[in-house]
């Protein structure tokens, strides 16, 4: 049986120097109670109501548990191993680039007791980690999607318009975000997540690269004996959607490209 979250924390704690360790051991009951509260609220999706930390007096000792040590390395390895194969190819916050850091969903500055809690440590790219910073809650509403807690919305919240320039022989894409029938409670988090991380702007800046990558792999497919580039891209979109949701950045783009009658023309421009 894998260790519990508190057992992983206490393993890290017990490797600390004696002064830090003793301070943490003296607060063991309160730390355990906070872990239970986090996990209970997580299970019921009421994390936004978690009370302020009662353990700020030992915040330095708590935060030091998140550092370069064998226990934290084992914890991070367990976090990554728990994800579905392929899910961490892209940053869970933006879906644009590779996660190279870890974000504390509840900021360690305000909730130091969760600095080494697996449910509070989310793989993230450096850009999203920096942009999110210590923000997580405003007027009782969570401001970001929680990778472990929130289901991928099934509503068509992300759209794309393909823009072709025959003279320049180039294709671009313009992304858009809409509520699309999403319940207000879900939309509030989704809208804030996209706005605070500037995702639409970032998607649009990446659009030319993403379109060109899709056209290049389609050309390789055709040059290797494939016959239907549209079906090829449609299948790529379906695979992406199965892993990241139907309205993932690449799934939306590839699906739109596969459905455009000018796809063969665009591939011919390469």
Short mmCIF file of C-alpha atoms in Angstrom, two decimals:
data_model
loop_
_atom_site.label_atom_id
_atom_site.label_comp_id
_atom_site.label_asym_id
_atom_site.label_seq_id
_atom_site.Cartn_x
_atom_site.Cartn_y
_atom_site.Cartn_z
CA UNK A 1 0.00 0.00 0.00
CA UNK A 2 1.47 3.41 -0.95
CA UNK A 3 2.14 5.84 1.91
CA UNK A 4 -0.52 8.38 2.83
CA UNK A 5 0.00 12.08 2.27
CA UNK A 6 0.78 12.69 5.94
CA UNK A 7 3.21 9.78 6.00
CA UNK A 8 5.09 11.24 3.05
CA UNK A 9 5.24 14.59 4.81
CA UNK A 10 6.45 13.06 8.06
CA UNK A 11 9.14 11.12 6.24
CA UNK A 12 10.45 14.42 4.85
CA UNK A 13 10.06 16.08 8.27
CA UNK A 14 12.10 13.39 10.00
CA UNK A 15 15.06 14.06 7.70
CA UNK A 16 15.26 17.71 8.77
CA UNK A 17 17.81 19.04 11.23
CA UNK A 18 16.92 18.50 14.87
CA UNK A 19 15.74 22.05 15.57
CA UNK A 20 13.35 22.16 12.60
CA UNK A 21 12.25 18.60 13.20
CA UNK A 22 11.38 19.23 16.83
CA UNK A 23 9.31 22.31 15.96
CA UNK A 24 7.37 20.29 13.39
CA UNK A 25 6.92 17.29 15.68
CA UNK A 26 5.55 19.58 18.40
CA UNK A 27 2.84 20.70 15.94
CA UNK A 28 2.17 17.22 14.61
CA UNK A 29 -1.48 17.10 15.71
CA UNK A 30 -2.30 20.45 14.09
CA UNK A 31 -0.48 19.55 10.86
CA UNK A 32 -2.32 16.22 10.65
CA UNK A 33 -5.65 17.99 11.22
CA UNK A 34 -4.89 20.41 8.40
CA UNK A 35 -4.00 17.55 6.05
CA UNK A 36 -7.30 15.86 6.86
CA UNK A 37 -9.16 19.14 6.25
CA UNK A 38 -7.48 19.63 2.87
CA UNK A 39 -8.20 16.09 1.75
CA UNK A 40 -11.83 16.24 2.93
CA UNK A 41 -12.45 19.53 1.15
CA UNK A 42 -10.69 18.22 -1.94
CA UNK A 43 -12.98 15.17 -2.00
CA UNK A 44 -16.07 17.39 -1.77
CA UNK A 45 -14.76 20.19 -4.01
CA UNK A 46 -15.02 22.76 -1.22
CA UNK A 47 -11.36 23.75 -1.19
CA UNK A 48 -12.27 27.43 -1.58
CA UNK A 49 -13.64 27.42 1.97
CA UNK A 50 -10.49 26.23 3.71
CA UNK A 51 -9.64 28.42 6.73
CA UNK A 52 -6.44 30.41 6.99
CA UNK A 53 -3.38 28.60 8.25
CA UNK A 54 -2.97 28.39 12.03
CA UNK A 55 0.69 27.39 11.60
CA UNK A 56 2.37 30.54 10.31
CA UNK A 57 4.58 30.65 13.40
CA UNK A 58 6.50 27.69 11.95
CA UNK A 59 6.10 28.63 8.30
CA UNK A 60 9.84 28.56 7.60
CA UNK A 61 10.18 25.02 8.92
CA UNK A 62 7.11 23.89 6.99
CA UNK A 63 8.22 25.49 3.74
CA UNK A 64 11.70 24.04 4.08
CA UNK A 65 10.14 20.57 3.68
CA UNK A 66 9.66 21.50 0.03
CA UNK A 67 13.21 21.41 -1.17
CA UNK A 68 15.94 19.22 -2.55
CA UNK A 69 15.71 16.09 -0.46
CA UNK A 70 15.07 12.42 -1.14
CA UNK A 71 11.58 12.53 0.35
CA UNK A 72 10.47 15.41 -1.87
CA UNK A 73 12.02 13.75 -4.92
CA UNK A 74 10.04 10.58 -4.12
CA UNK A 75 6.90 12.67 -3.65
CA UNK A 76 7.34 14.43 -7.01
CA UNK A 77 8.02 11.09 -8.70
CA UNK A 78 4.80 9.72 -7.17
CA UNK A 79 2.85 12.75 -8.41
CA UNK A 80 4.07 12.22 -11.96
CA UNK A 81 3.55 8.44 -11.82
CA UNK A 82 -0.05 8.95 -10.72
CA UNK A 83 -0.94 10.82 -13.94
CA UNK A 84 -2.26 9.14 -17.03
CA UNK A 85 0.47 8.37 -19.56
CA UNK A 86 1.09 11.42 -21.71
CA UNK A 87 -0.83 13.89 -19.56
CA UNK A 88 2.30 15.74 -18.49
CA UNK A 89 3.64 16.23 -22.00
CA UNK A 90 2.12 19.72 -21.69
CA UNK A 91 1.75 22.03 -18.72
CA UNK A 92 -1.63 21.33 -17.06
CA UNK A 93 -2.30 25.05 -16.68
CA UNK A 94 -1.73 26.19 -20.27
CA UNK A 95 -1.24 23.14 -22.49
CA UNK A 96 1.39 25.03 -24.48
CA UNK A 97 4.75 23.92 -23.20
CA UNK A 98 6.41 21.29 -21.03
CA UNK A 99 6.04 21.50 -17.24
CA UNK A 100 9.48 22.15 -15.78
CA UNK A 101 8.52 23.26 -12.26
CA UNK A 102 5.89 22.68 -9.58
CA UNK A 103 3.19 25.09 -8.46
CA UNK A 104 1.65 25.17 -4.99
CA UNK A 105 -2.07 25.51 -5.78
CA UNK A 106 -2.70 26.92 -2.32
CA UNK A 107 0.32 29.23 -2.03
CA UNK A 108 2.98 28.10 0.38
CA UNK A 109 3.29 31.67 1.64
CA UNK A 110 -0.26 31.49 3.03
CA UNK A 111 -0.55 27.74 3.61
CA UNK A 112 2.97 26.52 4.48
CA UNK A 113 1.61 23.28 5.95
CA UNK A 114 0.69 22.18 2.40
CA UNK A 115 4.10 22.92 0.90
CA UNK A 116 4.80 19.17 0.87
CA UNK A 117 1.26 17.85 0.32
CA UNK A 118 0.96 15.92 -2.95
CA UNK A 119 -2.53 17.23 -3.74
CA UNK A 120 -1.25 20.79 -3.50
CA UNK A 121 1.79 20.34 -5.75
CA UNK A 122 0.97 20.66 -9.46
CA UNK A 123 3.50 20.25 -12.31
CA UNK A 124 3.58 23.51 -14.28
CA UNK A 125 5.64 25.41 -16.79
CA UNK A 126 7.71 28.29 -15.44
CA UNK A 127 5.52 30.89 -17.19
CA UNK A 128 2.29 29.66 -15.61
CA UNK A 129 3.95 29.16 -12.23
CA UNK A 130 5.18 32.74 -12.27
CA UNK A 131 1.89 34.20 -13.55
CA UNK A 132 -0.19 32.33 -10.98
CA UNK A 133 2.18 33.29 -8.16
CA UNK A 134 0.26 33.46 -4.84
CA UNK A 135 -3.14 34.07 -6.42
CA UNK A 136 -5.73 31.34 -5.99
CA UNK A 137 -8.91 32.82 -4.47
CA UNK A 138 -10.89 36.03 -4.96
CA UNK A 139 -14.18 36.77 -3.17
CA UNK A 140 -14.59 33.11 -2.37
CA UNK A 141 -14.08 31.91 -5.95
CA UNK A 142 -11.06 29.88 -7.02
CA UNK A 143 -9.17 31.66 -9.77
CA UNK A 144 -7.51 28.71 -11.48
CA UNK A 145 -8.41 25.21 -12.56
CA UNK A 146 -6.98 22.57 -10.24
CA UNK A 147 -5.39 19.83 -12.34
CA UNK A 148 -6.33 17.08 -9.87
CA UNK A 149 -9.68 18.42 -8.72
CA UNK A 150 -11.52 19.81 -11.72
CA UNK A 151 -13.00 17.78 -14.55
CA UNK A 152 -12.19 18.90 -18.09
CA UNK A 153 -15.28 20.87 -19.22
CA UNK A 154 -17.29 19.25 -22.02
CA UNK A 155 -18.65 22.58 -23.26
CA UNK A 156 -17.20 24.12 -26.47
CA UNK A 157 -15.52 26.95 -24.60
CA UNK A 158 -12.51 27.21 -26.94
CA UNK A 159 -12.98 28.05 -30.63
CA UNK A 160 -10.62 28.82 -33.48
CA UNK A 161 -10.88 30.68 -36.76
CA UNK A 162 -8.39 29.74 -39.47
CA UNK A 163 -7.02 32.62 -41.53
CA UNK A 164 -5.26 31.97 -44.84
CA UNK A 165 -3.23 34.42 -46.93
CA UNK A 166 -2.84 33.00 -50.46
CA UNK A 167 -0.37 35.71 -51.48
CA UNK A 168 1.96 34.93 -48.58
CA UNK A 169 1.03 31.25 -48.76
CA UNK A 170 0.56 31.22 -44.99
CA UNK A 171 -2.11 30.05 -42.58
CA UNK A 172 -2.76 31.36 -39.11
CA UNK A 173 -5.35 30.86 -36.41
CA UNK A 174 -7.26 33.11 -34.02
CA UNK A 175 -8.58 31.54 -30.83
CA UNK A 176 -11.55 32.65 -28.79
CA UNK A 177 -13.11 31.83 -25.41
CA UNK A 178 -16.82 31.75 -24.61
CA UNK A 179 -19.11 30.48 -21.88
CA UNK A 180 -20.84 28.18 -24.38
CA UNK A 181 -23.61 27.07 -22.02
CA UNK A 182 -21.22 26.37 -19.16
CA UNK A 183 -22.79 26.77 -15.68
CA UNK A 184 -21.83 30.07 -14.07
CA UNK A 185 -19.86 28.42 -11.26
CA UNK A 186 -17.63 26.54 -13.71
CA UNK A 187 -17.35 29.49 -16.09
CA UNK A 188 -16.15 31.80 -13.29
CA UNK A 189 -13.10 29.60 -12.70
CA UNK A 190 -12.51 28.93 -16.41
CA UNK A 191 -12.71 32.61 -17.41
CA UNK A 192 -10.41 33.66 -14.59
CA UNK A 193 -7.94 30.88 -15.41
CA UNK A 194 -7.68 31.96 -19.07
CA UNK A 195 -7.61 35.67 -18.26
CA UNK A 196 -5.01 35.57 -15.50
CA UNK A 197 -2.70 33.28 -17.47
CA UNK A 198 -3.37 35.26 -20.68
CA UNK A 199 -4.01 31.98 -22.48
CA UNK A 200 -5.89 33.31 -25.51
CA UNK A 201 -3.10 35.80 -26.17
CA UNK A 202 -0.50 33.06 -25.72
CA UNK A 203 -2.44 30.68 -27.96
CA UNK A 204 -2.65 33.31 -30.68
CA UNK A 205 1.08 34.01 -30.45
CA UNK A 206 1.72 30.28 -30.87
CA UNK A 207 -0.85 29.81 -33.62
CA UNK A 208 1.48 30.10 -36.62
CA UNK A 209 3.90 27.59 -35.12
CA UNK A 210 1.11 25.16 -34.23
CA UNK A 211 -0.49 25.41 -37.68
CA UNK A 212 2.83 24.92 -39.45
CA UNK A 213 3.65 21.90 -37.30
CA UNK A 214 0.31 20.33 -38.20
CA UNK A 215 0.82 21.01 -41.91
CA UNK A 216 4.35 19.60 -41.82
CA UNK A 217 3.33 16.33 -40.16
CA UNK A 218 0.47 16.06 -42.64
CA UNK A 219 2.92 16.50 -45.51
CA UNK A 220 5.18 13.82 -44.05
CA UNK A 221 2.15 11.55 -43.80
CA UNK A 222 1.30 12.13 -47.48
CA UNK A 223 4.92 11.81 -48.60
CA UNK A 224 5.08 8.47 -46.79
CA UNK A 225 2.17 7.09 -48.81
CA UNK A 226 -0.83 8.38 -46.88
CA UNK A 227 -3.91 9.30 -48.88
CA UNK A 228 -6.16 11.40 -46.65
CA UNK A 229 -4.52 14.26 -44.74
CA UNK A 230 -7.86 15.45 -43.40
CA UNK A 231 -8.58 12.07 -41.82
CA UNK A 232 -5.02 11.97 -40.50
CA UNK A 233 -5.46 15.31 -38.70
CA UNK A 234 -8.92 14.32 -37.53
CA UNK A 235 -7.46 11.22 -35.92
CA UNK A 236 -4.69 13.24 -34.31
CA UNK A 237 -7.33 15.59 -32.90
CA UNK A 238 -9.33 12.64 -31.55
CA UNK A 239 -6.27 11.19 -29.81
CA UNK A 240 -5.49 14.58 -28.29
CA UNK A 241 -9.09 15.01 -27.17
CA UNK A 242 -9.14 11.60 -25.50
CA UNK A 243 -6.24 12.63 -23.30
CA UNK A 244 -6.75 16.36 -22.78
CA UNK A 245 -10.44 16.96 -23.55
CA UNK A 246 -12.36 17.83 -26.68
CA UNK A 247 -11.60 21.54 -26.37
CA UNK A 248 -7.91 21.27 -25.75
CA UNK A 249 -5.81 23.75 -27.73
CA UNK A 250 -4.41 21.25 -30.24
CA UNK A 251 -7.57 19.17 -30.48
CA UNK A 252 -9.57 22.26 -31.44
CA UNK A 253 -6.98 23.42 -33.97
CA UNK A 254 -6.40 20.07 -35.64
CA UNK A 255 -10.12 19.36 -35.84
CA UNK A 256 -10.74 22.72 -37.52
CA UNK A 257 -7.88 22.20 -39.96
CA UNK A 258 -9.07 18.69 -40.86
CA UNK A 259 -12.52 20.05 -41.69
CA UNK A 260 -11.30 22.89 -43.92
CA UNK A 261 -11.59 22.12 -47.66
CA UNK A 262 -8.43 24.14 -48.34
CA UNK A 263 -6.21 21.83 -46.29
CA UNK A 264 -4.64 20.22 -49.41
CA UNK A 265 -3.83 23.69 -50.75
CA UNK A 266 -2.15 24.69 -47.50
CA UNK A 267 -0.05 21.54 -47.43
CA UNK A 268 0.97 22.28 -51.01
CA UNK A 269 2.34 25.65 -49.91
CA UNK A 270 5.08 23.97 -47.88
#
